[in-house]
Tab-separated table of C-alpha atoms and ligand atoms in Angstrom:
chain	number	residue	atom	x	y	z
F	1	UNK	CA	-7.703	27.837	-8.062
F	2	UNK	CA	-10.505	25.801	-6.751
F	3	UNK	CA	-8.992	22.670	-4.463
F	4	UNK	CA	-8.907	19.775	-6.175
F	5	UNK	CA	-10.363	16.745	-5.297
F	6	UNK	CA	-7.410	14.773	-4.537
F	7	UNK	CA	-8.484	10.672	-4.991
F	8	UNK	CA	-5.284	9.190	-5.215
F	9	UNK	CA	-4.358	8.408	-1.542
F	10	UNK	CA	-3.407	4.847	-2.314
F	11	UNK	CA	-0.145	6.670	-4.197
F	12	UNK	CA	0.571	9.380	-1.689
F	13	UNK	CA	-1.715	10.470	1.107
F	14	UNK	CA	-1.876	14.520	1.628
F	15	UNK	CA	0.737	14.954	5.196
F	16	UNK	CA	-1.119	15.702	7.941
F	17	UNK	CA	-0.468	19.350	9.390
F	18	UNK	CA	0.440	17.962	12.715
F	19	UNK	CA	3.017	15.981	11.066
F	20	UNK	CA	4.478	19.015	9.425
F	21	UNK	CA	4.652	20.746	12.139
F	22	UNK	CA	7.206	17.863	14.182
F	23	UNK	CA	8.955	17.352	10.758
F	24	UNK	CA	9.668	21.175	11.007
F	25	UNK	CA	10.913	20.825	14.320
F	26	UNK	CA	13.184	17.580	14.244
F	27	UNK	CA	14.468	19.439	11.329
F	28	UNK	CA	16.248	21.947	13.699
F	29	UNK	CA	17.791	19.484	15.736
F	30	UNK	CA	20.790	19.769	13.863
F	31	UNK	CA	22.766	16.111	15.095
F	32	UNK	CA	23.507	13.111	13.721
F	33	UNK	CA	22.389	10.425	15.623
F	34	UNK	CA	24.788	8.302	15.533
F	35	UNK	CA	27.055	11.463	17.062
F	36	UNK	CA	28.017	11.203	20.585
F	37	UNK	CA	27.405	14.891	21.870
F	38	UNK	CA	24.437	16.779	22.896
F	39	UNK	CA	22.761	17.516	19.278
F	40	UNK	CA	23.539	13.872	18.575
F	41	UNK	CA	22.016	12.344	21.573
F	42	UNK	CA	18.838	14.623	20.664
F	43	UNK	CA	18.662	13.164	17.277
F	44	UNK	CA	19.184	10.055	18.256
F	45	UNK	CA	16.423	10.260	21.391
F	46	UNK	CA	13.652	11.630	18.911
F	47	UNK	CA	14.732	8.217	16.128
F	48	UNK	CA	14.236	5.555	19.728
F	49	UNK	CA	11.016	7.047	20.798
F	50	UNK	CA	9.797	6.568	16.943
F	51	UNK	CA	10.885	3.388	16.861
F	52	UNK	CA	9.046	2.022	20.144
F	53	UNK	CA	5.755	3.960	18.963
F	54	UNK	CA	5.963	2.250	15.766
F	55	UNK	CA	6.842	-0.852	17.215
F	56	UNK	CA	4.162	-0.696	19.900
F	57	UNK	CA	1.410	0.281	16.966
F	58	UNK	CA	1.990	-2.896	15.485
F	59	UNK	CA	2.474	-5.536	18.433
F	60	UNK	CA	6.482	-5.633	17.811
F	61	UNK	CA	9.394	-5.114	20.006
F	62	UNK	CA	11.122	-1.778	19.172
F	63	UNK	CA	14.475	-3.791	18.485
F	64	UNK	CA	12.925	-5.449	15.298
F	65	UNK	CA	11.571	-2.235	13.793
F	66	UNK	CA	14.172	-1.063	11.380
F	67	UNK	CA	14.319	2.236	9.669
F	68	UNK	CA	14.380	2.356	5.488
F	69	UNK	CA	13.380	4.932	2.810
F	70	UNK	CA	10.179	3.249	2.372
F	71	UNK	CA	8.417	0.448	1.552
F	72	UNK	CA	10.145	-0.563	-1.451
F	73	UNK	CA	13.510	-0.956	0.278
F	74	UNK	CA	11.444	-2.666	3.579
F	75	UNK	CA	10.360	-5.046	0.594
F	76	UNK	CA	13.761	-5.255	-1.042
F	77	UNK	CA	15.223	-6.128	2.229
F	78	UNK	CA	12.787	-8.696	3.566
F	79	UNK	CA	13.396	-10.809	0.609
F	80	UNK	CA	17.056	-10.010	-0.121
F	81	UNK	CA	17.979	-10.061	3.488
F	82	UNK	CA	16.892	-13.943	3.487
F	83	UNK	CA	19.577	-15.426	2.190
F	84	UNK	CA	19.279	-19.306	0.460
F	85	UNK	CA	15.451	-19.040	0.931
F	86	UNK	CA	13.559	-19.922	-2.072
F	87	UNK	CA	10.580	-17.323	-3.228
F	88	UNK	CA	7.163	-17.531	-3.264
F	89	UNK	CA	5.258	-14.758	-4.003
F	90	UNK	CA	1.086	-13.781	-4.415
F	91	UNK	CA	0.750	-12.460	-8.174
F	92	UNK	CA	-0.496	-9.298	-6.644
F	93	UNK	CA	2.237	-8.375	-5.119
F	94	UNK	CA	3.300	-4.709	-5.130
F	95	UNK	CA	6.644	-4.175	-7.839
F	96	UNK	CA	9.042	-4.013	-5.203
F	97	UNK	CA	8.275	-7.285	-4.239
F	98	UNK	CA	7.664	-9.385	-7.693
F	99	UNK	CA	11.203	-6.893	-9.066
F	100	UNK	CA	13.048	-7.711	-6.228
F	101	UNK	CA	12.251	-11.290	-6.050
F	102	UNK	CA	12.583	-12.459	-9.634
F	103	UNK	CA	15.928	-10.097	-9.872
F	104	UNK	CA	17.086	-12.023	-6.688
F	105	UNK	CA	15.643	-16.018	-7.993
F	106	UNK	CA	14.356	-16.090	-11.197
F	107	UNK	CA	13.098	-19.221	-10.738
F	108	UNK	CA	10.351	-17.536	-7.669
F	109	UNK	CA	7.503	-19.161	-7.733
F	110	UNK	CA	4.009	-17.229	-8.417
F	111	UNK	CA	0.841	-18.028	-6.435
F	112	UNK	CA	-2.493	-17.448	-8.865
F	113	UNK	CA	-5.513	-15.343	-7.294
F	114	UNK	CA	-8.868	-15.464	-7.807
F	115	UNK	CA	-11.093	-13.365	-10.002
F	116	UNK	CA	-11.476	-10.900	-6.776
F	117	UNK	CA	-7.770	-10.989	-6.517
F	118	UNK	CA	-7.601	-13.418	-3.551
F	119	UNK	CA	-4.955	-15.699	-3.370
F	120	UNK	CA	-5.286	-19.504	-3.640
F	121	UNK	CA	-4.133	-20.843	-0.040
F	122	UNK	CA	-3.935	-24.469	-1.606
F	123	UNK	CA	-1.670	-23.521	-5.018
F	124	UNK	CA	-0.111	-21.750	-1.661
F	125	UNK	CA	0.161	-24.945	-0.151
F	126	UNK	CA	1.251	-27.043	-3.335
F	127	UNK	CA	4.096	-24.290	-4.421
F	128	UNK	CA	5.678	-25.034	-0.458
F	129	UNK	CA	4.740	-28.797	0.215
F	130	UNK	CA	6.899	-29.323	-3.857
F	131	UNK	CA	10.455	-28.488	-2.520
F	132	UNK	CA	12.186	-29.255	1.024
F	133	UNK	CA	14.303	-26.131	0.775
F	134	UNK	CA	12.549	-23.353	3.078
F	135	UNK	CA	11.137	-20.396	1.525
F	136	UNK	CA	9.777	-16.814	2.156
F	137	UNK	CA	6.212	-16.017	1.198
F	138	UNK	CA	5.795	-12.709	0.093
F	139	UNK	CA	2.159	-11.822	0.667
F	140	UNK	CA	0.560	-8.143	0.623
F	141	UNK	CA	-2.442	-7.513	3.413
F	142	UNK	CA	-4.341	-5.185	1.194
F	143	UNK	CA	-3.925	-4.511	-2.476
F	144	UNK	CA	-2.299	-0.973	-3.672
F	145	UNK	CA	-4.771	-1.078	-6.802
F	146	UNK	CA	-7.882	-3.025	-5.839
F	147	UNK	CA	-7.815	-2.465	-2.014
F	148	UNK	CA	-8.567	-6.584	-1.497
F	149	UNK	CA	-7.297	-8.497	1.694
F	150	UNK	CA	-5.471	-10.961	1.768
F	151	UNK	CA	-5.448	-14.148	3.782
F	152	UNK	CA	-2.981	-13.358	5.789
F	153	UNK	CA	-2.819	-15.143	8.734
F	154	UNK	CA	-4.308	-18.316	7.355
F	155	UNK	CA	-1.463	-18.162	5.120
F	156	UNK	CA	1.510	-17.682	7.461
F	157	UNK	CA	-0.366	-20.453	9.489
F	158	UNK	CA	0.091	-23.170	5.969
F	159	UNK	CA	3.684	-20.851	5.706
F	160	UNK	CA	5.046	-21.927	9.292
F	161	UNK	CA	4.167	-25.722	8.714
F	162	UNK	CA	6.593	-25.534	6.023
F	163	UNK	CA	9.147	-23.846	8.221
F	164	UNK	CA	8.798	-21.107	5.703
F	165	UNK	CA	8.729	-17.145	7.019
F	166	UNK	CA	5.732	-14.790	6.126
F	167	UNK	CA	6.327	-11.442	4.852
F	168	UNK	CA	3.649	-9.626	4.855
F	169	UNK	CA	3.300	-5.770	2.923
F	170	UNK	CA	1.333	-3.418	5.076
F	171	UNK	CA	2.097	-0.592	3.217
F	172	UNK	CA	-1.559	-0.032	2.149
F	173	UNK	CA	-3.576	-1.232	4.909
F	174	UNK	CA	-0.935	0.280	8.094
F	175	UNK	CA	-3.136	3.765	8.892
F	176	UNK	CA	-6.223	2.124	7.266
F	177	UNK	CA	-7.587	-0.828	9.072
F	178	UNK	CA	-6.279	-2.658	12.812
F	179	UNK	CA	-3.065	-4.181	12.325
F	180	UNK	CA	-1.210	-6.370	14.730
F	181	UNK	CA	1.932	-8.690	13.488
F	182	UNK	CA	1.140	-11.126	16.204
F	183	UNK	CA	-2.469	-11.715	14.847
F	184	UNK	CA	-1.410	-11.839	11.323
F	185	UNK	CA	1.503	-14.166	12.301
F	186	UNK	CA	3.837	-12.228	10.515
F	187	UNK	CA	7.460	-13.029	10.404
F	188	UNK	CA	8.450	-9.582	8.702
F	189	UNK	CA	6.206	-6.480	7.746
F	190	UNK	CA	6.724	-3.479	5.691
F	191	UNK	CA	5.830	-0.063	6.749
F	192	UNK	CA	5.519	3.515	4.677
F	193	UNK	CA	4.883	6.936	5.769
F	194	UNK	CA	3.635	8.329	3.056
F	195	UNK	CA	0.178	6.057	2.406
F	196	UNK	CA	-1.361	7.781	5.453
F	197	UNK	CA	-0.677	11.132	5.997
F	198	UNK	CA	3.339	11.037	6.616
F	199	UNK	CA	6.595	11.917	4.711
F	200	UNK	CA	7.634	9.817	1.648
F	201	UNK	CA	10.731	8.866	1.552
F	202	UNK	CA	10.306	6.754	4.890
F	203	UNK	CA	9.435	3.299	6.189
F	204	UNK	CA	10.694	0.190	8.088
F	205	UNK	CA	10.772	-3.584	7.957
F	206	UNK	CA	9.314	-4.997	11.226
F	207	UNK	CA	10.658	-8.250	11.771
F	208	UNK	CA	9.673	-10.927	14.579
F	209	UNK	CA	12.793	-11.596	16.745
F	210	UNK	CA	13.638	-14.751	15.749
F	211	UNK	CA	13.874	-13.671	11.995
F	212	UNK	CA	17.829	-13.017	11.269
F	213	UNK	CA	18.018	-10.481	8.230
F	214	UNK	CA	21.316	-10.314	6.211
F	215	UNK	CA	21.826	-6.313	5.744
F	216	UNK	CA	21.375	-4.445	1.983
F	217	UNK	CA	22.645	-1.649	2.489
F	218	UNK	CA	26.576	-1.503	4.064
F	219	UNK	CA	28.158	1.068	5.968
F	220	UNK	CA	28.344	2.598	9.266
F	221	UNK	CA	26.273	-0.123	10.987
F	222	UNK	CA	23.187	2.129	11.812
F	223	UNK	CA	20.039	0.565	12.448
F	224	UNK	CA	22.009	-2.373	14.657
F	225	UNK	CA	23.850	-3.190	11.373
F	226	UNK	CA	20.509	-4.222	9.367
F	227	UNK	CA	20.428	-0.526	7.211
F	228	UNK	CA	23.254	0.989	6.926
F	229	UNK	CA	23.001	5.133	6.019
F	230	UNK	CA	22.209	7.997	8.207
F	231	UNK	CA	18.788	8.094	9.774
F	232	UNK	CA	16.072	10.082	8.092
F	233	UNK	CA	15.279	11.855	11.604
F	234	UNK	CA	12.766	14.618	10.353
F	235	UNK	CA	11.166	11.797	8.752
F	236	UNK	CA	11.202	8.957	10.928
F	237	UNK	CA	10.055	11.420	13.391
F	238	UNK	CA	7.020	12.431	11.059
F	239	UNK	CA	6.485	8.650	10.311
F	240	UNK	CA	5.643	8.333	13.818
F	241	UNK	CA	3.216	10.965	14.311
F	242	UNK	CA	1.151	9.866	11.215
F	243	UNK	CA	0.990	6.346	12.233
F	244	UNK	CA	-0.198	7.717	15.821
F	245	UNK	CA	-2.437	9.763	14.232
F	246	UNK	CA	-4.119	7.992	11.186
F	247	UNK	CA	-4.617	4.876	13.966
F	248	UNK	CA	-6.735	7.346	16.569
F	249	UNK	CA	-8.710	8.398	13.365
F	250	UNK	CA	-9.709	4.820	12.495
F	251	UNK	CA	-13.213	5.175	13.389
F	252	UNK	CA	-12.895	7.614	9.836
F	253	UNK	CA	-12.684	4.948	7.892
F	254	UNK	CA	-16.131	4.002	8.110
F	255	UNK	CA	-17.252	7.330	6.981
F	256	UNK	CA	-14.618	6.564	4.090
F	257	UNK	CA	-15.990	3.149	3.829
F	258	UNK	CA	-19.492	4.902	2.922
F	259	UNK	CA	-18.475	7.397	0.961
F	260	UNK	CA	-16.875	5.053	-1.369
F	261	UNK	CA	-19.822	3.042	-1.862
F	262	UNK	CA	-21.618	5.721	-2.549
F	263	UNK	CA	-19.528	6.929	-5.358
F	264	UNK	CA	-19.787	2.987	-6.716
F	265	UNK	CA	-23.151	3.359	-6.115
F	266	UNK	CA	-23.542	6.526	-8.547
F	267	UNK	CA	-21.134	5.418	-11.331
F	268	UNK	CA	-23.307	2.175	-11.693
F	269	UNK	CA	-26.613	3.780	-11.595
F	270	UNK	CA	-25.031	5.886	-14.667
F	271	UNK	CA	-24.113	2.624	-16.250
F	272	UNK	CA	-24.308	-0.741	-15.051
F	273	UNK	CA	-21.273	-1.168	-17.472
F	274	UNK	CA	-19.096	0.243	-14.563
F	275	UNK	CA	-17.336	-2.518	-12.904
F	276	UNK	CA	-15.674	-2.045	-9.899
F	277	UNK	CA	-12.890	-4.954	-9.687
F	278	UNK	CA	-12.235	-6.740	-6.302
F	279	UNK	CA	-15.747	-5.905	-5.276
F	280	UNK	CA	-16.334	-9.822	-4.702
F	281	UNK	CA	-13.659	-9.609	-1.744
F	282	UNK	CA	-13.002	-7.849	1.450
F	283	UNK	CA	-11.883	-4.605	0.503
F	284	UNK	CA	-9.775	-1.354	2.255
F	285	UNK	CA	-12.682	0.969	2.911
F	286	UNK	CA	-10.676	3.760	0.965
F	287	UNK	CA	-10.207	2.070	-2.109
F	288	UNK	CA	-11.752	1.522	-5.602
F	289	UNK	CA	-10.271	-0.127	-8.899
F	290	UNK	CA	-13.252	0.564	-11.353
F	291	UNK	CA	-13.939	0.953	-15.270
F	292	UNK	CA	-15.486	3.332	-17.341
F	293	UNK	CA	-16.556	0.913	-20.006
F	294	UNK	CA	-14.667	1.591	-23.908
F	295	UNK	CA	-12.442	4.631	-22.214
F	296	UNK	CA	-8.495	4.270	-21.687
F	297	UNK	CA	-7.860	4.699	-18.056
F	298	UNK	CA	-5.120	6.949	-19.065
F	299	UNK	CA	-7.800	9.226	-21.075
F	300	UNK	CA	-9.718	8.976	-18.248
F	301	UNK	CA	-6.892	10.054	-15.984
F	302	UNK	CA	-6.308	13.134	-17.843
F	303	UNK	CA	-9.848	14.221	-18.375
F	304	UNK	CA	-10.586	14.298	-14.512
F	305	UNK	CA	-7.617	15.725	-14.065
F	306	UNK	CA	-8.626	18.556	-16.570
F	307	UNK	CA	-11.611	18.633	-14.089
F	308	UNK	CA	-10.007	19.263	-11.166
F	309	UNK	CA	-10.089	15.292	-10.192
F	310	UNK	CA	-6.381	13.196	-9.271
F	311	UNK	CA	-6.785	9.671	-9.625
F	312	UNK	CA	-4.602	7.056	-10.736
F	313	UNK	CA	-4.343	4.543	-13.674
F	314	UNK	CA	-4.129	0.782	-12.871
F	315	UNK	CA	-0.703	0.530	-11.118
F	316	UNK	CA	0.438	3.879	-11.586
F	317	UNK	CA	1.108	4.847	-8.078
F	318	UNK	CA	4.589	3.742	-8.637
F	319	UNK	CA	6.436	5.525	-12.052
F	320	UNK	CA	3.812	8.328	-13.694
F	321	UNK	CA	3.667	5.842	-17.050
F	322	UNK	CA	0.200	3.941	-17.555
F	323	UNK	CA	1.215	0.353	-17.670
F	324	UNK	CA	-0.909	-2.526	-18.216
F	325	UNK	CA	-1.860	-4.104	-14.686
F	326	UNK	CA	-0.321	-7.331	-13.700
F	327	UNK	CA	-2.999	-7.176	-10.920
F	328	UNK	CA	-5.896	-7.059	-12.896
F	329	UNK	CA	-4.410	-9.390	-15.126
F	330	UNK	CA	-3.591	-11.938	-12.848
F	331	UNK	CA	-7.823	-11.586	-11.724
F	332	UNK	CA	-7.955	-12.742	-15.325
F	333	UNK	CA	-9.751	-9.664	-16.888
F	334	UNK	CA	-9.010	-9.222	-20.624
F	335	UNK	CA	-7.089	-6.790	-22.064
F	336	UNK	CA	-10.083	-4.426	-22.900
F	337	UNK	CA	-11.286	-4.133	-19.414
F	338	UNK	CA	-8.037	-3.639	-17.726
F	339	UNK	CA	-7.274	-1.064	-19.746
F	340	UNK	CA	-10.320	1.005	-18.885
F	341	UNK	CA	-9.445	0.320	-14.934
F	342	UNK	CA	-8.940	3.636	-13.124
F	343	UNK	CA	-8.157	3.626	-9.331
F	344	UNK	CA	-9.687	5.852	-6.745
F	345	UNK	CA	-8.680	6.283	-2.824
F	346	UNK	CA	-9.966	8.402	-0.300
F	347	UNK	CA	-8.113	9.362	2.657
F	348	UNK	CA	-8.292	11.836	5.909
F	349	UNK	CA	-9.269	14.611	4.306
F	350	UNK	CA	-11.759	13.412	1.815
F	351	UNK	CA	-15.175	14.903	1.676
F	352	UNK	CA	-18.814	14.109	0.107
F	353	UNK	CA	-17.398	17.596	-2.293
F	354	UNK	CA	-14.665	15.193	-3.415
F	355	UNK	CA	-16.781	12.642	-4.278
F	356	UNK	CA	-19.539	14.420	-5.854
F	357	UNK	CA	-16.709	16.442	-7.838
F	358	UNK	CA	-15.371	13.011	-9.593
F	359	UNK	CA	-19.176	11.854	-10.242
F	360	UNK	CA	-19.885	14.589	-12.213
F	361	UNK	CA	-16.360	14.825	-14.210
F	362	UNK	CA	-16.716	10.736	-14.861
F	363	UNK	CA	-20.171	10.951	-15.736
F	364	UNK	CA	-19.837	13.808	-17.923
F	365	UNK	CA	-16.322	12.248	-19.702
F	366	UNK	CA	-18.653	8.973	-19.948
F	367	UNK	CA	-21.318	11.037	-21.841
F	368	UNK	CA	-18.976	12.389	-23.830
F	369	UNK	CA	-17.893	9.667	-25.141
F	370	UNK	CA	-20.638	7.959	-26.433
F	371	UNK	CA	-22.666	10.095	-28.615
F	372	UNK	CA	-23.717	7.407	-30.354
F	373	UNK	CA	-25.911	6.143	-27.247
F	374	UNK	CA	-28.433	7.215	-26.206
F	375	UNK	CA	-30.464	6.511	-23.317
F	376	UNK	CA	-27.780	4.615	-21.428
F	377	UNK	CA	-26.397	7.776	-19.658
F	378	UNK	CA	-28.163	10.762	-17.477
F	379	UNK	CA	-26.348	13.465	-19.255
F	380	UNK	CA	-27.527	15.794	-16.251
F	381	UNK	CA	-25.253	13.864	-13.558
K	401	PLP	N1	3.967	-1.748	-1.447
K	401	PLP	C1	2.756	-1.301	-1.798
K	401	PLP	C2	1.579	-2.214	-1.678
K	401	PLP	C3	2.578	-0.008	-2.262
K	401	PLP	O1	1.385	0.404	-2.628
K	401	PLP	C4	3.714	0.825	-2.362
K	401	PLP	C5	3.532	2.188	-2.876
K	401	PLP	O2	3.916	2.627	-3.863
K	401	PLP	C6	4.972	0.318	-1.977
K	401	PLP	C7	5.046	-0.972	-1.526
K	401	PLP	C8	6.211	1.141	-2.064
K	401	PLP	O3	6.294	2.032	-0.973
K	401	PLP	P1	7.220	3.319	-1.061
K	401	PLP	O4	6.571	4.260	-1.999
K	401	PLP	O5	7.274	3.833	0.353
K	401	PLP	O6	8.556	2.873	-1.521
């Protein structure tokens, strides 16, 4: 079979050979690293020298980074780990941070966005100046479905004069765009493997030094008593190499950048219907969150796939299921529009084939579907 064009880095990016290949190999070293002899000591060299590469790739100290399955637990422990902290969160925010944070305080308070999904640094500002008690703010750096940065720094800057702490989610952006927690002012930051070319199953929580975190997860008092559980060496270890390796291809992202809006480009000189939500904001070069106007995302999801195209509906880089998108809602698009959302993301090994493959597939699903009309489509695209 034919390669497919795979568009759906935003939920898993294809791992990188060279990561494979020191996944393989960490594999074989055999020790636990918490284990005092020789294969131990191994393990646990190859888990430190992740840690400070990590740690040095994002402007921390290698003593903050901790270890976790992924992002959703680096989420679930930033906010759970803060104990008597009230919760203020973007309405954007990734699942694993609006679950965890309403499960933990269902009274969290939601900050609205604007129609390009950019959050409102004065409702910010109101939700923390309203109560004395100090808070975490829980806000993403780029969005998983429309690619849109945030604010960041200006809002850890309105954050810190409430004595409040900053988390930040980088799991999009980290691989994507520069990233330094000292410039985004960051008091704890979320990491995954698997966005830009590493293992899933994998991740951290970066935190400043200052920032005292209450541990999740007890046990054996690994990762300095923050994460309890055996280290995920092979993976840690391949977590590493990605990051190292998706930051030294940065300069790809541009070509990404272009090839992107190029593809927008196409789709709206098939229809001018075809709106591509988020485009009013700063964007991750990779990403697109766009309609095909009257067509379910999920038909449209299994039609390109039927074409040899993987994309994603809406949010559905988390569970398989199409849900409705609490994203696009909170951007204030109606129903009808959300539905017909589809999300494309390019990656490291995404080509002009890729894009020209989903052009044709979407253009010829959007032709299909409206016999009716005529004139509103080039049926030979
Ligand atoms: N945060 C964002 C913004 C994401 O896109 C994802 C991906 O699904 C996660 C968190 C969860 O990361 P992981 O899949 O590593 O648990």
């Amino acid at each position: 079979m034919n390669r497919i064009a795979y568009l759906d880095y935003n939920a898993t990016a294809p791992v990188r050979p060279e990561v494979v290949a020191v996944i393989a190999e960490a594999l074989e070293y055999g020790g636990n690293p918490s284990s005092v002899h020789a294969a131990g000591r191994v393990a646990r060299r190859a888990v430190e020298d992740a840690r400070e590469r990590i740690a040095a790739l994002v402007g921390a100290s290698p003593a903050d980074v901790i270890f976790t399955s992924g992002g959703t637990e680096a989420n679930n422990l930033a906010l759970g780990g803060n104990v008597g902290r009230r919760l203020i969160v973007s309405a954007v925010e990734h699942g694993s941070v609006l679950g965890a944070a309403f499960l933990l305080d269902p009274h969290t308070e939601v900050v609205p966005v604007d129609s390009s999904g950019v959050i409102d640094l004065g409702a910010l500002e109101r939700a923390l100046a309203t109560n004395d008690r100090p808070a975490v703010v829980a806000l993403m750096l780029a969005n998983n479905e429309t690619g849109a940065i945030q604010p960041v720094a200006e809002a850890a800057s309105i954050a810190h004069r409430f004595d409040a702490l900053l988390h930040c989610d980088a799991v999009q952006p980290f691989g994507k765009i520069p990233l330094a927690m000292p410039d985004l002012g960051a008091d704890l930051l979320s990491l995954s493997a698997h966005k830009m070319g590493g293992p899933q199953g994998v991740g951290a929580l970066v935190k400043r030094p200052s920032v005292a975190i209450k541990a999740r997860a007890i046990g054996g008092g690994q990762e300095r008593g923050w994460r309890a559980g055996t280290e995920n060496v092979a993976g840690i270890v391949g977590f590493a190499r990605a990051a190292e390796l998706a930051l030294a291809d940065l300069d790809r992202m541009a070509e990404i950048g272009r090839l992107r809006d190029a593809l927008e480009a196409r789709l709206r000189a098939v229809t001018p219907r075809a709106t591509v939500f988020g485009a009013g904001a700063e964007r991750l070069p990779n990403t697109s969150c766009l309609s095909m106007p009257d067509v379910g995302s999920e038909t449209q999801v299994i039609a390109l796939d039927l074409a040899g195209v993987a994309v994603s509906a809406g949010a559905a880089c988390s569970s398989g299921k199409v849900a409705r998108s609490h994203v696009l809602q909170a951007m204030g698009l109606a129903d009808a529009e959300a539905s017909s959302a589809i999300r494309v993301s390019l990656g490291w090994r995404s080509t002009s084939d890729d894009i020209d493959r989903f052009v044709g597939a979407w253009t010829a699903l959007y032709a299909r579907t409206r016999p009716a009309l005529q004139g509103d489509v080039a049926l030979n695209g």
